[in-house]
Amino acid sequence: MLTDHQDWSAPPLVLPEDPWAWYQLAAIGGWDLVVADTARPAADDVVRSRSEGRTSVTAGWCGLPYAVPLLVADASADGMHALEGAVMAAVAEGLPLGRTVVVVVRSADRSVPAAVKAATTMLAPRVSALLELPFDGGLPALGLTGPERLRSRTWRAAQQLLQAVLDSACSAWGDPLPAAPVPAPLEPLPTPAISEEVPACV
């Protein structure tokens, strides 16, 4: 997982959009696991791409070898509305909803609204796993810069999330997972020919 350790409110870095560029980077680095946070509204991406007659970037990410999609939504009525829109867009695009993991994030230390409970109950059978990330004030304040100050229940939820992603991958492709294909190396650029003629002096 690459992180720039910026404050959560900092603007995102300008990075390649093509998912295969990141797959190539992962292959070069020889990593066993890559977590890509696209910060892209999946439903908007899918709907816009369909109206423009092109393949969505979200579909590109889902099409990478052994990719497990992860949808994140706020534990609120608005968050559930956005999540339901993303799920409908995923179904229309033919994205692998059956191996998708959904995380509902509690952004405040209060009881979950009834609309959230109803939406998650309906959605859970359609996805690989649906988990809840409990509220932890250290996440927005510290992020990855102060992990030792996060609550133990946050770490437990993170472990459950990691296991859910691994279970989804193993269910789809087998356990143990087969080795991912390695992209072919780029062809070296041809060496320019050097002329042996001596230029005339003017």
mmCIF file of C-alpha atoms in Angstrom:
data_model
loop_
_atom_site.group_PDB
_atom_site.id
_atom_site.type_symbol
_atom_site.label_atom_id
_atom_site.label_comp_id
_atom_site.label_asym_id
_atom_site.label_seq_id
_atom_site.Cartn_x
_atom_site.Cartn_y
_atom_site.Cartn_z
ATOM 1 C CA MET A 1 0.000 0.000 0.000
ATOM 2 C CA LEU A 2 1.430 3.348 -1.012
ATOM 3 C CA THR A 3 0.626 6.357 1.135
ATOM 4 C CA ASP A 4 1.871 9.921 1.002
ATOM 5 C CA HIS A 5 1.090 10.506 4.725
ATOM 6 C CA GLN A 6 -0.606 13.784 3.876
ATOM 7 C CA ASP A 7 -3.361 15.233 6.017
ATOM 8 C CA TRP A 8 -6.725 13.708 5.090
ATOM 9 C CA SER A 9 -7.995 17.083 3.843
ATOM 10 C CA ALA A 10 -5.028 17.608 1.488
ATOM 11 C CA PRO A 11 -5.808 17.485 -2.249
ATOM 12 C CA PRO A 12 -4.999 14.164 -3.929
ATOM 13 C CA LEU A 13 -1.774 13.721 -5.839
ATOM 14 C CA VAL A 14 -1.805 13.698 -9.633
ATOM 15 C CA LEU A 15 -1.424 9.981 -10.384
ATOM 16 C CA PRO A 16 -1.975 7.685 -13.400
ATOM 17 C CA GLU A 17 -5.632 6.872 -14.014
ATOM 18 C CA ASP A 18 -5.120 3.624 -15.909
ATOM 19 C CA PRO A 19 -5.416 0.695 -13.447
ATOM 20 C CA TRP A 20 -2.969 -1.349 -15.513
ATOM 21 C CA ALA A 21 -0.274 1.247 -14.808
ATOM 22 C CA TRP A 22 -0.642 0.425 -11.111
ATOM 23 C CA TYR A 23 -0.634 -3.296 -11.825
ATOM 24 C CA GLN A 24 2.645 -2.857 -13.702
ATOM 25 C CA LEU A 25 4.048 -0.956 -10.719
ATOM 26 C CA ALA A 26 2.985 -3.713 -8.347
ATOM 27 C CA ALA A 27 4.601 -6.353 -10.552
ATOM 28 C CA ILE A 28 7.858 -4.417 -10.684
ATOM 29 C CA GLY A 29 7.867 -4.077 -6.911
ATOM 30 C CA GLY A 30 7.090 -7.756 -6.398
ATOM 31 C CA TRP A 31 4.436 -7.043 -3.751
ATOM 32 C CA ASP A 32 2.067 -9.740 -2.543
ATOM 33 C CA LEU A 33 -0.805 -7.338 -1.878
ATOM 34 C CA VAL A 34 -1.690 -3.932 -3.257
ATOM 35 C CA VAL A 35 -4.400 -1.709 -1.776
ATOM 36 C CA ALA A 36 -5.521 0.993 -4.198
ATOM 37 C CA ASP A 37 -7.698 3.809 -2.856
ATOM 38 C CA THR A 38 -9.145 5.379 -5.977
ATOM 39 C CA ALA A 39 -11.268 7.968 -4.128
ATOM 40 C CA ARG A 40 -13.580 7.735 -7.130
ATOM 41 C CA PRO A 41 -17.385 7.745 -6.819
ATOM 42 C CA ALA A 42 -18.033 4.405 -8.506
ATOM 43 C CA ALA A 43 -21.617 5.125 -9.534
ATOM 44 C CA ASP A 44 -20.719 8.467 -11.146
ATOM 45 C CA ASP A 45 -17.805 6.862 -12.966
ATOM 46 C CA VAL A 46 -19.923 4.030 -14.349
ATOM 47 C CA VAL A 47 -22.843 6.243 -15.390
ATOM 48 C CA ARG A 48 -20.575 8.829 -17.026
ATOM 49 C CA SER A 49 -18.611 6.184 -18.925
ATOM 50 C CA ARG A 50 -21.782 4.554 -20.226
ATOM 51 C CA SER A 51 -23.081 7.900 -21.483
ATOM 52 C CA GLU A 52 -19.716 8.513 -23.190
ATOM 53 C CA GLY A 53 -19.572 5.034 -24.730
ATOM 54 C CA ARG A 54 -16.369 3.912 -23.014
ATOM 55 C CA THR A 55 -15.341 1.405 -20.377
ATOM 56 C CA SER A 56 -15.354 2.816 -16.870
ATOM 57 C CA VAL A 57 -12.180 3.122 -14.826
ATOM 58 C CA THR A 58 -14.005 1.228 -12.081
ATOM 59 C CA ALA A 59 -14.461 -1.720 -14.455
ATOM 60 C CA GLY A 60 -10.753 -1.504 -15.241
ATOM 61 C CA TRP A 61 -9.867 -1.867 -11.579
ATOM 62 C CA CYS A 62 -12.303 -4.757 -11.140
ATOM 63 C CA GLY A 63 -10.820 -6.497 -14.188
ATOM 64 C CA LEU A 64 -7.280 -6.673 -12.837
ATOM 65 C CA PRO A 65 -6.049 -10.178 -11.890
ATOM 66 C CA TYR A 66 -7.365 -11.246 -8.472
ATOM 67 C CA ALA A 67 -8.930 -7.860 -7.757
ATOM 68 C CA VAL A 68 -11.446 -7.659 -4.927
ATOM 69 C CA PRO A 69 -13.599 -4.510 -5.181
ATOM 70 C CA LEU A 70 -14.212 -2.628 -1.949
ATOM 71 C CA LEU A 71 -17.070 -0.155 -1.593
ATOM 72 C CA VAL A 72 -17.096 2.262 1.345
ATOM 73 C CA ALA A 73 -20.165 4.169 2.528
ATOM 74 C CA ASP A 74 -21.025 6.416 5.438
ATOM 75 C CA ALA A 75 -23.396 4.936 8.017
ATOM 76 C CA SER A 76 -26.129 7.464 7.285
ATOM 77 C CA ALA A 77 -29.258 7.692 5.166
ATOM 78 C CA ASP A 78 -27.344 9.684 2.510
ATOM 79 C CA GLY A 79 -24.502 7.192 2.623
ATOM 80 C CA MET A 80 -26.850 4.291 2.089
ATOM 81 C CA HIS A 81 -28.525 6.101 -0.798
ATOM 82 C CA ALA A 82 -25.125 6.569 -2.465
ATOM 83 C CA LEU A 83 -24.232 2.929 -1.785
ATOM 84 C CA GLU A 84 -27.479 1.677 -3.312
ATOM 85 C CA GLY A 85 -26.768 3.802 -6.395
ATOM 86 C CA ALA A 86 -23.269 2.326 -6.655
ATOM 87 C CA VAL A 87 -24.648 -1.208 -6.374
ATOM 88 C CA MET A 88 -27.256 -0.571 -9.093
ATOM 89 C CA ALA A 89 -24.549 0.889 -11.341
ATOM 90 C CA ALA A 90 -22.321 -2.118 -10.652
ATOM 91 C CA VAL A 91 -25.094 -4.521 -11.630
ATOM 92 C CA ALA A 92 -25.799 -2.572 -14.838
ATOM 93 C CA GLU A 93 -22.086 -2.559 -15.729
ATOM 94 C CA GLY A 94 -21.683 -6.265 -14.993
ATOM 95 C CA LEU A 95 -19.133 -5.651 -12.259
ATOM 96 C CA PRO A 96 -18.321 -8.549 -9.898
ATOM 97 C CA LEU A 97 -20.707 -7.704 -7.075
ATOM 98 C CA GLY A 98 -20.473 -11.268 -5.755
ATOM 99 C CA ARG A 99 -16.827 -10.822 -4.788
ATOM 100 C CA THR A 100 -17.238 -7.222 -3.604
ATOM 101 C CA VAL A 101 -16.661 -6.317 0.038
ATOM 102 C CA VAL A 102 -18.692 -3.433 1.483
ATOM 103 C CA VAL A 103 -17.634 -1.383 4.505
ATOM 104 C CA VAL A 104 -20.084 0.887 6.310
ATOM 105 C CA VAL A 105 -18.166 3.537 8.246
ATOM 106 C CA ARG A 106 -19.626 5.136 11.351
ATOM 107 C CA SER A 107 -18.566 8.783 11.273
ATOM 108 C CA ALA A 108 -20.014 9.606 14.708
ATOM 109 C CA ASP A 109 -20.310 7.812 18.030
ATOM 110 C CA ARG A 110 -24.068 7.414 17.980
ATOM 111 C CA SER A 111 -26.610 4.740 17.188
ATOM 112 C CA VAL A 112 -26.997 3.611 13.595
ATOM 113 C CA PRO A 113 -30.163 4.950 11.879
ATOM 114 C CA ALA A 114 -32.878 2.472 10.968
ATOM 115 C CA ALA A 115 -32.360 3.258 7.267
ATOM 116 C CA VAL A 116 -28.764 1.996 7.537
ATOM 117 C CA LYS A 117 -29.808 -1.253 9.193
ATOM 118 C CA ALA A 118 -32.501 -1.854 6.570
ATOM 119 C CA ALA A 119 -30.143 -1.133 3.653
ATOM 120 C CA THR A 120 -27.330 -3.320 4.957
ATOM 121 C CA THR A 121 -29.731 -6.190 5.667
ATOM 122 C CA MET A 122 -30.958 -6.094 2.067
ATOM 123 C CA LEU A 123 -27.479 -5.709 0.574
ATOM 124 C CA ALA A 124 -25.549 -8.287 2.628
ATOM 125 C CA PRO A 125 -26.715 -11.376 0.652
ATOM 126 C CA ARG A 126 -25.668 -9.777 -2.658
ATOM 127 C CA VAL A 127 -22.017 -9.145 -1.812
ATOM 128 C CA SER A 128 -19.121 -11.237 -0.561
ATOM 129 C CA ALA A 129 -19.055 -9.531 2.842
ATOM 130 C CA LEU A 130 -20.518 -6.486 4.556
ATOM 131 C CA LEU A 131 -18.641 -5.085 7.550
ATOM 132 C CA GLU A 132 -18.907 -2.106 9.854
ATOM 133 C CA LEU A 133 -16.003 0.141 10.786
ATOM 134 C CA PRO A 134 -16.766 1.626 14.221
ATOM 135 C CA PHE A 135 -16.297 5.299 14.971
ATOM 136 C CA ASP A 136 -12.770 6.253 15.967
ATOM 137 C CA GLY A 137 -11.882 9.923 16.296
ATOM 138 C CA GLY A 138 -8.251 9.062 15.650
ATOM 139 C CA LEU A 139 -8.904 8.070 12.038
ATOM 140 C CA PRO A 140 -9.797 11.506 10.628
ATOM 141 C CA ALA A 141 -7.424 13.259 13.024
ATOM 142 C CA LEU A 142 -4.371 11.004 12.633
ATOM 143 C CA GLY A 143 -4.935 8.586 9.764
ATOM 144 C CA LEU A 144 -1.820 6.481 9.266
ATOM 145 C CA THR A 145 0.459 9.001 10.961
ATOM 146 C CA GLY A 146 -0.476 7.864 14.491
ATOM 147 C CA PRO A 147 -1.666 4.248 14.255
ATOM 148 C CA GLU A 148 -0.661 3.497 17.844
ATOM 149 C CA ARG A 149 -3.394 5.852 19.083
ATOM 150 C CA LEU A 150 -6.239 4.102 17.268
ATOM 151 C CA ARG A 151 -8.708 2.053 19.311
ATOM 152 C CA SER A 152 -8.383 -1.705 19.632
ATOM 153 C CA ARG A 153 -11.823 -2.194 18.087
ATOM 154 C CA THR A 154 -10.607 -0.275 15.030
ATOM 155 C CA TRP A 155 -7.737 -2.730 14.653
ATOM 156 C CA ARG A 156 -10.121 -5.668 15.061
ATOM 157 C CA ALA A 157 -12.361 -4.258 12.342
ATOM 158 C CA ALA A 158 -9.319 -3.815 10.086
ATOM 159 C CA GLN A 159 -8.310 -7.447 10.651
ATOM 160 C CA GLN A 160 -11.841 -8.588 9.833
ATOM 161 C CA LEU A 161 -11.771 -6.496 6.665
ATOM 162 C CA LEU A 162 -8.454 -7.989 5.567
ATOM 163 C CA GLN A 163 -9.766 -11.500 6.189
ATOM 164 C CA ALA A 164 -12.972 -10.752 4.265
ATOM 165 C CA VAL A 165 -10.978 -9.562 1.241
ATOM 166 C CA LEU A 166 -8.741 -12.638 1.370
ATOM 167 C CA ASP A 167 -11.740 -14.956 1.734
ATOM 168 C CA SER A 168 -13.411 -13.324 -1.259
ATOM 169 C CA ALA A 169 -10.303 -13.772 -3.398
ATOM 170 C CA CYS A 170 -9.809 -17.394 -2.346
ATOM 171 C CA SER A 171 -13.478 -18.164 -2.974
ATOM 172 C CA ALA A 172 -13.204 -16.755 -6.502
ATOM 173 C CA TRP A 173 -9.798 -18.136 -7.567
ATOM 174 C CA GLY A 174 -8.846 -20.905 -5.149
ATOM 175 C CA ASP A 175 -6.836 -21.370 -1.984
ATOM 176 C CA PRO A 176 -3.935 -20.865 -2.139
ATOM 177 C CA LEU A 177 -4.233 -18.108 -4.700
ATOM 178 C CA PRO A 178 -2.336 -18.801 -7.923
ATOM 179 C CA ALA A 179 0.553 -16.537 -8.830
ATOM 180 C CA ALA A 180 -0.551 -13.393 -10.591
ATOM 181 C CA PRO A 181 0.639 -12.961 -14.176
ATOM 182 C CA VAL A 182 3.735 -10.818 -14.560
ATOM 183 C CA PRO A 183 3.530 -8.175 -17.298
ATOM 184 C CA ALA A 184 6.069 -8.476 -20.072
ATOM 185 C CA PRO A 185 9.012 -6.106 -19.673
ATOM 186 C CA LEU A 186 9.040 -3.027 -21.809
ATOM 187 C CA GLU A 187 11.148 -3.272 -24.941
ATOM 188 C CA PRO A 188 14.308 -1.161 -24.688
ATOM 189 C CA LEU A 189 14.378 1.898 -26.891
ATOM 190 C CA PRO A 190 16.561 1.506 -29.988
ATOM 191 C CA THR A 191 19.975 3.108 -29.745
ATOM 192 C CA PRO A 192 20.160 6.044 -32.146
ATOM 193 C CA ALA A 193 22.687 5.627 -34.920
ATOM 194 C CA ILE A 194 25.726 7.882 -34.655
ATOM 195 C CA SER A 195 26.901 9.395 -37.890
ATOM 196 C CA GLU A 196 30.630 9.171 -38.514
ATOM 197 C CA GLU A 197 30.574 12.128 -40.885
ATOM 198 C CA VAL A 198 32.347 15.198 -39.545
ATOM 199 C CA PRO A 199 30.170 18.277 -39.939
ATOM 200 C CA ALA A 200 31.721 21.019 -41.977
ATOM 201 C CA CYS A 201 32.639 24.210 -40.201
ATOM 202 C CA VAL A 202 30.747 27.273 -41.333
#
